[in-house]
XYZ file of C-alpha atoms in Angstrom:
228
model
C -0.004 -0.006 0.005
C 1.367 3.423 -0.904
C 2.307 5.607 2.060
C -0.008 8.470 2.938
C 1.628 11.881 3.293
C -0.448 13.802 5.837
C -0.055 17.552 6.377
C 1.324 18.446 9.859
C -1.319 19.930 12.135
C 0.888 22.914 12.915
C 1.427 23.911 9.285
C 0.756 27.627 8.690
C -2.421 28.647 6.891
C -2.461 31.478 4.391
C -5.285 33.980 4.249
C -5.376 36.772 1.725
C -7.459 38.221 -1.068
C -5.351 36.665 -3.820
C -7.307 33.831 -5.532
C -6.593 30.547 -3.762
C -6.193 28.652 -6.995
C -3.088 30.714 -7.712
C -1.483 30.207 -4.335
C -2.493 26.770 -3.024
C -1.941 23.362 -4.490
C -4.445 20.633 -3.921
C -3.021 17.226 -3.064
C -5.435 14.322 -3.317
C -5.080 11.710 -0.617
C -5.786 8.278 -1.873
C -6.093 5.268 0.345
C -5.836 5.006 4.081
C -6.372 2.486 6.820
C -10.088 3.294 6.643
C -10.125 3.615 2.883
C -10.972 7.334 3.047
C -10.358 9.760 0.225
C -10.338 13.545 0.378
C -8.560 16.767 -0.436
C -5.911 18.537 1.559
C -3.924 21.786 1.322
C -0.139 21.778 1.250
C 1.758 24.739 2.671
C 2.192 27.564 0.186
C 5.490 27.535 -1.699
C 8.033 30.229 -0.888
C 7.034 32.768 -3.550
C 3.308 32.341 -2.954
C 3.833 32.659 0.798
C 5.682 35.927 0.318
C 2.888 37.236 -1.928
C 0.283 36.270 0.662
C 2.248 37.930 3.475
C 2.662 41.063 1.391
C -1.097 41.152 0.744
C -1.770 40.844 4.462
C 0.605 43.720 5.220
C -1.067 45.894 2.565
C -4.541 45.169 3.960
C -3.350 45.912 7.479
C -1.828 49.198 6.360
C -5.030 50.178 4.535
C -7.037 49.364 7.663
C -4.929 51.694 9.817
C -5.037 54.410 7.170
C -8.829 54.264 7.006
C -9.064 54.277 10.817
C -6.808 57.338 10.936
C -8.895 59.107 8.283
C -12.115 58.381 10.230
C -10.518 59.735 13.405
C -9.386 62.905 11.623
C -12.867 63.391 10.128
C -14.540 62.941 13.514
C -12.177 65.417 15.184
C -12.884 67.913 12.404
C -16.650 67.464 12.797
C -16.456 67.907 16.566
C -14.313 71.025 16.202
C -16.705 72.503 13.626
C -19.805 71.694 15.666
C -19.241 74.737 17.855
C -18.989 77.238 15.012
C -21.821 79.649 14.326
C -23.339 78.809 10.946
C -26.678 79.344 9.273
C -28.507 76.010 9.517
C -30.570 75.496 6.369
C -29.874 71.786 5.898
C -30.012 68.892 8.384
C -26.566 67.924 9.663
C -25.404 64.313 9.582
C -24.283 63.024 12.984
C -21.316 60.643 12.690
C -20.625 59.613 16.267
C -21.752 59.967 19.866
C -19.066 62.585 20.741
C -20.181 64.583 17.693
C -23.804 64.450 18.866
C -22.823 65.501 22.401
C -21.044 68.555 20.999
C -24.044 69.523 18.841
C -26.501 69.098 21.714
C -24.263 71.161 23.978
C -24.133 73.908 21.342
C -27.927 73.840 20.903
C -28.462 74.712 24.551
C -32.163 74.992 25.309
C -33.193 74.673 21.647
C -35.087 71.620 20.414
C -32.896 69.033 18.705
C -34.542 66.613 16.262
C -32.710 63.535 15.000
C -34.017 61.744 11.917
C -32.918 58.103 12.026
C -32.700 56.238 8.734
C -30.947 53.519 6.769
C -29.705 53.672 3.201
C -31.844 50.679 2.233
C -35.096 52.170 3.572
C -37.278 53.504 0.751
C -39.649 55.314 3.116
C -36.703 57.019 4.795
C -35.685 58.689 1.531
C -39.135 60.200 1.034
C -39.359 61.259 4.667
C -35.908 62.874 4.544
C -37.099 65.114 1.694
C -39.988 66.283 3.868
C -37.570 66.651 6.796
C -35.336 68.967 4.752
C -38.357 71.113 3.896
C -39.189 71.438 7.600
C -35.597 72.426 8.254
C -35.702 75.176 5.618
C -39.044 76.494 6.931
C -37.751 76.537 10.502
C -34.629 78.367 9.351
C -36.703 81.069 7.623
C -38.860 81.509 10.722
C -35.768 81.461 12.972
C -37.337 78.748 15.076
C -35.203 77.315 17.844
C -34.781 73.872 16.296
C -31.653 71.999 15.293
C -32.226 69.323 12.626
C -29.920 66.308 12.571
C -29.819 63.018 10.661
C -28.200 59.710 11.535
C -27.755 56.370 9.778
C -28.477 53.694 12.389
C -26.135 51.181 10.693
C -22.371 51.433 10.834
C -19.836 50.061 8.356
C -20.277 46.589 9.888
C -24.094 46.773 9.484
C -24.540 46.863 13.269
C -26.653 49.346 15.221
C -24.661 52.448 16.099
C -24.096 53.675 19.640
C -26.509 56.565 19.052
C -29.291 54.240 17.886
C -28.750 52.013 20.935
C -28.680 55.012 23.259
C -32.147 56.170 22.197
C -33.602 52.701 21.641
C -34.165 53.128 17.917
C -34.997 49.792 16.298
C -37.272 50.826 13.420
C -36.863 53.484 10.745
C -37.797 56.087 9.798
C -37.836 57.400 13.370
C -37.585 60.888 14.833
C -36.259 61.568 18.319
C -36.806 64.963 19.976
C -34.318 66.213 22.549
C -34.719 69.116 24.930
C -31.812 70.127 27.093
C -30.033 66.968 25.977
C -32.826 64.675 27.234
C -35.113 62.588 25.065
C -38.680 63.890 25.396
C -40.495 62.435 22.374
C -40.123 59.815 19.678
C -42.146 59.392 16.494
C -41.849 56.179 14.474
C -43.049 56.152 10.872
C -43.899 53.151 8.749
C -41.766 52.112 5.820
C -43.828 52.493 2.640
C -42.546 49.088 1.455
C -44.409 47.420 4.316
C -47.725 49.046 3.412
C -50.329 47.178 1.378
C -53.231 48.523 -0.598
C -53.694 50.906 -3.477
C -51.362 53.743 -4.296
C -53.949 56.226 -3.094
C -54.148 54.478 0.292
C -50.362 54.556 0.701
C -50.280 58.254 -0.183
C -52.928 58.992 2.453
C -50.929 57.120 5.087
C -47.740 59.011 4.195
C -49.569 62.365 4.244
C -51.083 61.558 7.650
C -47.718 60.615 9.125
C -46.095 63.771 7.767
C -48.848 65.830 9.350
C -48.274 63.993 12.629
C -44.584 64.881 12.503
C -45.411 68.547 11.870
C -47.877 68.553 14.793
C -45.283 67.109 17.166
C -42.791 69.684 15.913
C -45.167 72.550 16.730
C -45.893 71.062 20.163
C -42.186 70.911 20.943
C -41.637 74.478 19.786
C -44.528 75.735 21.922
C -43.256 73.799 24.931
C -39.817 75.354 24.622
C -41.046 78.893 23.878
C -39.989 81.448 26.539
C -43.632 82.295 27.297
C -44.445 78.622 27.962
C -41.668 78.320 30.545
C -42.932 81.153 32.756
């Protein structure tokens, strides 16, 4: 019986983005004491191993470069959050420290956060209406700060901000006053609605009206005359 050449258990494994068929050689094992037959990987040859190691080093370097860029962007956002600017568009919140800086800057003003995901069709329509509310509030010089936030991070997990305010469904709107959550409005995704197009339009119109009503209530509650 021909001898069986088994791969040592401690042999190094290669992991990289280079196609495996270019780096690994398959060795078919034929015959054994139990008559088994299967496939097994041999260690990568010298050149292929060097290519794989180089690819790993490149990926690691890219990871640290992206992490550094994200850190620089976050520091820039936090530094710019305290600047006086005319707010005519909702501002995207990137992180919890960024949100804390914006809430601190808002003071006693109402802060509204529109929570969304990129895959939510209803969120896109609601964000358009949200931008209109922001422009109207800016013209009227209402004490409202409009923010937006994607509840999913780059790993498709819930962000710290979404967990902090208990946001599980989108589109959702969270109202803050003095940094504390005082109201939350959850809308329905139009993709989950059934019925005719006219019925869906009525539902969307009703929910937009509800959001506007809550907005007026929050403004009235935070008006100087209402606090006396």
